[in-house]
CSV table of C-alpha atoms in Angstrom, one decimal:
chain,number,residue,atom,x,y,z
E,5,MET,CA,14.7,35.2,7.0
E,6,GLN,CA,13.4,36.2,10.4
E,7,LYS,CA,10.1,34.5,11.3
E,8,LYS,CA,8.4,37.8,12.0
E,9,HIS,CA,8.9,38.5,8.2
E,10,VAL,CA,7.5,35.2,7.0
E,11,PRO,CA,3.8,34.6,6.2
E,12,SER,CA,2.0,31.7,7.6
E,13,ILE,CA,0.5,29.0,5.3
E,14,SER,CA,-3.1,29.8,4.8
E,15,PRO,CA,-5.5,30.4,1.8
E,16,ARG,CA,-4.3,34.0,1.9
E,17,TYR,CA,-0.6,32.8,1.4
E,18,TRP,CA,-1.6,30.8,-1.8
E,19,ILE,CA,-3.5,33.6,-3.2
E,20,ALA,CA,-0.7,36.1,-2.5
E,21,LEU,CA,1.8,33.6,-4.0
E,22,SER,CA,-0.2,33.3,-7.1
E,23,ILE,CA,-0.5,37.0,-7.5
E,24,ALA,CA,3.4,37.5,-6.9
E,25,SER,CA,4.0,34.7,-9.3
E,26,VAL,CA,2.1,36.4,-12.1
E,27,PHE,CA,3.8,39.6,-11.2
E,28,GLY,CA,7.1,38.0,-11.4
E,29,VAL,CA,6.4,36.4,-14.8
E,30,ASN,CA,5.4,39.7,-16.1
E,31,MET,CA,8.5,41.4,-14.7
E,32,GLY,CA,10.6,38.6,-16.4
E,33,ASP,CA,9.1,39.5,-19.7
E,34,PHE,CA,9.7,43.2,-19.0
E,35,PHE,CA,13.4,42.6,-18.1
E,36,ALA,CA,13.9,40.4,-21.2
E,37,LYS,CA,11.8,42.3,-23.8
E,38,VAL,CA,11.1,45.9,-22.8
E,39,LEU,CA,14.3,46.6,-21.2
E,40,GLY,CA,16.0,44.6,-23.9
E,41,MET,CA,18.2,42.5,-21.5
E,42,GLY,CA,17.2,39.1,-23.0
E,43,HIS,CA,16.9,36.2,-20.7
E,44,VAL,CA,20.4,36.2,-19.2
E,45,ARG,CA,21.7,39.7,-18.9
E,46,GLY,CA,19.1,40.6,-16.3
E,47,LEU,CA,19.9,37.7,-14.0
E,48,PRO,CA,22.8,39.3,-12.1
E,49,ILE,CA,20.8,42.3,-11.5
E,50,LEU,CA,18.0,40.1,-10.0
E,51,ALA,CA,20.7,38.2,-7.9
E,52,VAL,CA,21.9,41.5,-6.5
E,53,LEU,CA,18.4,42.6,-5.8
E,54,LEU,CA,17.7,39.3,-3.9
E,55,ILE,CA,20.8,39.3,-1.8
E,56,ALA,CA,20.2,42.9,-1.0
E,57,THR,CA,16.7,42.2,0.1
E,58,LEU,CA,17.9,39.3,2.3
E,59,LEU,CA,20.7,41.3,3.8
E,60,ILE,CA,18.3,44.3,4.6
E,61,GLU,CA,15.7,42.0,6.0
E,62,ARG,CA,18.1,40.7,8.6
E,63,ARG,CA,18.3,44.2,10.1
E,64,GLY,CA,14.5,44.8,9.9
E,65,LYS,CA,13.1,45.4,13.3
E,66,HIS,CA,9.4,45.8,12.4
E,67,ALA,CA,7.4,42.7,11.6
E,68,HIS,CA,6.0,42.7,8.0
E,69,GLU,CA,5.9,40.5,5.0
E,70,GLY,CA,7.2,42.9,2.4
E,71,TYR,CA,10.7,41.4,2.4
E,72,TYR,CA,9.4,38.0,1.8
E,73,TRP,CA,7.0,38.9,-1.1
E,74,PHE,CA,9.6,41.2,-2.7
E,75,ALA,CA,12.1,38.1,-2.6
E,76,ILE,CA,9.4,36.0,-4.2
E,77,ILE,CA,8.7,38.4,-7.1
E,78,VAL,CA,12.6,38.6,-7.7
E,79,ILE,CA,12.8,34.9,-7.7
E,80,ARG,CA,9.8,34.5,-10.0
E,81,THR,CA,11.2,37.0,-12.3
E,82,GLY,CA,14.5,35.1,-12.6
E,83,ALA,CA,12.7,31.8,-12.8
E,84,THR,CA,10.7,33.1,-15.9
E,85,ASN,CA,13.8,34.2,-17.7
E,86,LEU,CA,15.7,31.0,-16.8
E,87,ALA,CA,12.8,29.0,-18.1
E,88,ASP,CA,12.5,31.0,-21.4
E,89,PHE,CA,16.3,30.8,-21.9
E,90,ALA,CA,16.3,27.0,-21.6
E,91,ALA,CA,13.1,26.1,-23.4
E,92,GLY,CA,13.1,29.1,-25.7
E,93,ASP,CA,16.6,30.7,-26.5
E,94,MET,CA,18.5,27.2,-26.2
E,95,LYS,CA,15.5,25.3,-27.8
E,96,TRP,CA,15.8,22.5,-25.4
E,97,GLU,CA,13.0,20.0,-25.5
E,98,LYS,CA,10.5,21.1,-22.8
E,99,GLY,CA,9.9,17.7,-21.6
E,100,TRP,CA,13.6,17.1,-20.9
E,101,VAL,CA,13.9,20.5,-19.2
E,102,MET,CA,10.9,19.7,-16.9
E,103,LEU,CA,12.5,16.3,-16.0
E,104,GLY,CA,15.9,17.8,-15.4
E,105,LEU,CA,14.4,20.6,-13.2
E,106,ALA,CA,12.2,18.0,-11.3
E,107,ALA,CA,15.3,16.0,-10.6
E,108,ILE,CA,17.2,19.0,-9.4
E,109,LEU,CA,14.5,20.1,-7.2
E,110,VAL,CA,14.0,16.6,-5.6
E,111,GLY,CA,17.8,16.4,-5.1
E,112,ILE,CA,18.0,19.7,-3.3
E,113,VAL,CA,15.1,18.8,-1.1
E,114,LEU,CA,16.4,15.4,-0.4
E,115,LEU,CA,20.1,15.7,-0.4
E,116,GLY,CA,21.0,19.3,-0.2
E,117,ARG,CA,21.4,19.6,3.5
E,118,ARG,CA,23.0,16.2,3.9
E,119,LEU,CA,25.9,17.3,1.5
E,120,VAL,CA,26.8,20.1,4.0
E,121,SER,CA,26.4,18.0,7.1
E,122,VAL,CA,23.2,19.4,8.3
E,123,PRO,CA,21.1,17.0,10.2
E,124,VAL,CA,18.6,15.1,8.0
E,125,HIS,CA,15.6,16.2,10.1
E,126,ALA,CA,16.4,19.9,9.3
E,127,ALA,CA,15.7,19.1,5.6
E,128,GLU,CA,12.3,17.9,6.6
E,129,ARG,CA,11.5,20.7,9.1
E,130,ILE,CA,8.4,22.9,8.6
E,131,ASP,CA,8.1,25.5,11.5
E,132,ASP,CA,5.0,27.0,13.0
E,133,THR,CA,4.4,29.3,10.0
E,134,GLY,CA,3.9,26.1,7.9
E,135,LEU,CA,6.8,26.9,5.7
E,136,PRO,CA,10.1,25.2,5.4
E,137,SER,CA,12.9,27.2,6.9
E,138,THR,CA,13.4,30.3,4.7
E,139,ASP,CA,17.1,29.9,4.3
E,140,ALA,CA,19.4,29.5,1.1
E,141,TYR,CA,17.9,26.1,0.4
E,142,PHE,CA,14.5,27.4,0.5
E,143,TRP,CA,15.3,30.3,-1.9
E,144,THR,CA,17.1,27.8,-4.2
E,145,CYS,CA,14.3,25.4,-4.2
E,146,MET,CA,11.9,28.5,-4.9
E,147,LEU,CA,14.0,29.3,-8.0
E,148,VAL,CA,14.1,25.8,-9.3
E,149,ALA,CA,10.4,25.2,-8.6
E,150,GLY,CA,9.4,28.5,-10.2
E,151,THR,CA,11.5,27.6,-13.3
E,152,LEU,CA,9.9,24.1,-13.5
E,153,GLY,CA,6.4,25.6,-13.0
E,154,THR,CA,7.1,28.1,-15.9
E,155,VAL,CA,8.3,25.6,-18.4
E,156,ALA,CA,5.3,23.3,-17.4
E,157,GLY,CA,2.9,26.2,-17.8
E,158,ASP,CA,4.3,27.0,-21.2
E,159,TYR,CA,4.1,23.5,-22.2
E,160,LEU,CA,0.4,23.1,-21.2
E,161,SER,CA,-0.5,26.4,-22.7
E,162,PHE,CA,1.3,26.2,-26.1
E,163,GLY,CA,2.4,22.6,-26.5
E,164,SER,CA,-0.9,21.0,-25.7
E,165,GLY,CA,-2.8,23.5,-27.9
E,166,MET,CA,-5.0,24.7,-25.2
E,167,GLY,CA,-3.8,28.3,-25.4
E,168,LEU,CA,-3.2,30.8,-22.5
E,169,GLN,CA,-6.8,31.4,-21.5
E,170,THR,CA,-8.0,27.7,-21.4
E,171,ALA,CA,-4.8,26.5,-19.8
E,172,THR,CA,-5.1,29.3,-17.2
E,173,ILE,CA,-8.7,28.3,-16.3
E,174,VAL,CA,-7.9,24.6,-16.3
E,175,LEU,CA,-4.8,25.1,-14.1
E,176,SER,CA,-6.5,27.5,-11.7
E,177,VAL,CA,-9.5,25.0,-11.1
E,178,LEU,CA,-6.9,22.1,-10.5
E,179,LEU,CA,-4.7,24.2,-8.3
E,180,ALA,CA,-7.7,25.2,-6.1
E,181,ALA,CA,-8.9,21.6,-6.0
E,182,TRP,CA,-5.3,20.5,-5.0
E,183,LEU,CA,-4.9,23.1,-2.3
E,184,TYR,CA,-8.3,22.1,-0.9
E,185,LEU,CA,-7.8,18.4,-0.9
E,186,ALA,CA,-4.2,18.4,0.2
E,187,ARG,CA,-4.6,21.3,2.8
E,188,GLY,CA,-3.8,18.7,5.6
E,189,LEU,CA,-0.6,17.6,3.8
E,190,LEU,CA,0.9,21.0,2.9
E,191,ARG,CA,3.2,21.0,5.9
E,192,VAL,CA,5.0,17.9,4.5
E,193,VAL,CA,7.9,19.2,2.5
E,194,GLY,CA,7.3,17.3,-0.7
E,195,TYR,CA,3.6,18.5,-1.0
E,196,TYR,CA,4.7,22.0,-0.3
E,197,TRP,CA,7.2,22.1,-3.1
E,198,PHE,CA,4.7,20.2,-5.5
E,199,SER,CA,2.3,23.0,-4.7
E,200,ILE,CA,4.9,25.7,-5.4
E,201,VAL,CA,5.5,24.2,-8.8
E,202,PHE,CA,1.8,23.9,-9.4
E,203,VAL,CA,1.3,27.7,-8.5
């Protein structure tokens, strides 16, 4: 994605990401339940939407963040349906799903670029926007992190007995505290992706 279409890390970024994530979760439910596609049949449509967005963005001449935020919503929609498929339809134990997704995310962040002979420092690079490079690895990590965050959110909401309202309040307070306390560390790739999962 061109830098002119990518937002910078700031409080505005985290607020917008939270809103886009909530929108994506609701879109995931809309695709699965209202449109009757279930958790899997809508995924090819979302993949086409994401690819089309990224291809159109390459030709975009005017600087704006619309492409980025639309891609985030599409990714979060897909992440919701993948999480609901794994932990709901397949009835896989949420703890194991979270562990597996965490391992995949760490693997992609640490090893993904090495496997295709890209220099190691590129995997750790965060540019002047404060974001890792918004390439295929970024969007893959965003999907895995979103899926992990959805499963974890469901586990905390329903598995802990807190319920949606209490879990939302608790997680929102913890997220705000984390983003405040770790604000100087969010340019480190690992902290950034942990924050994405948290959101």
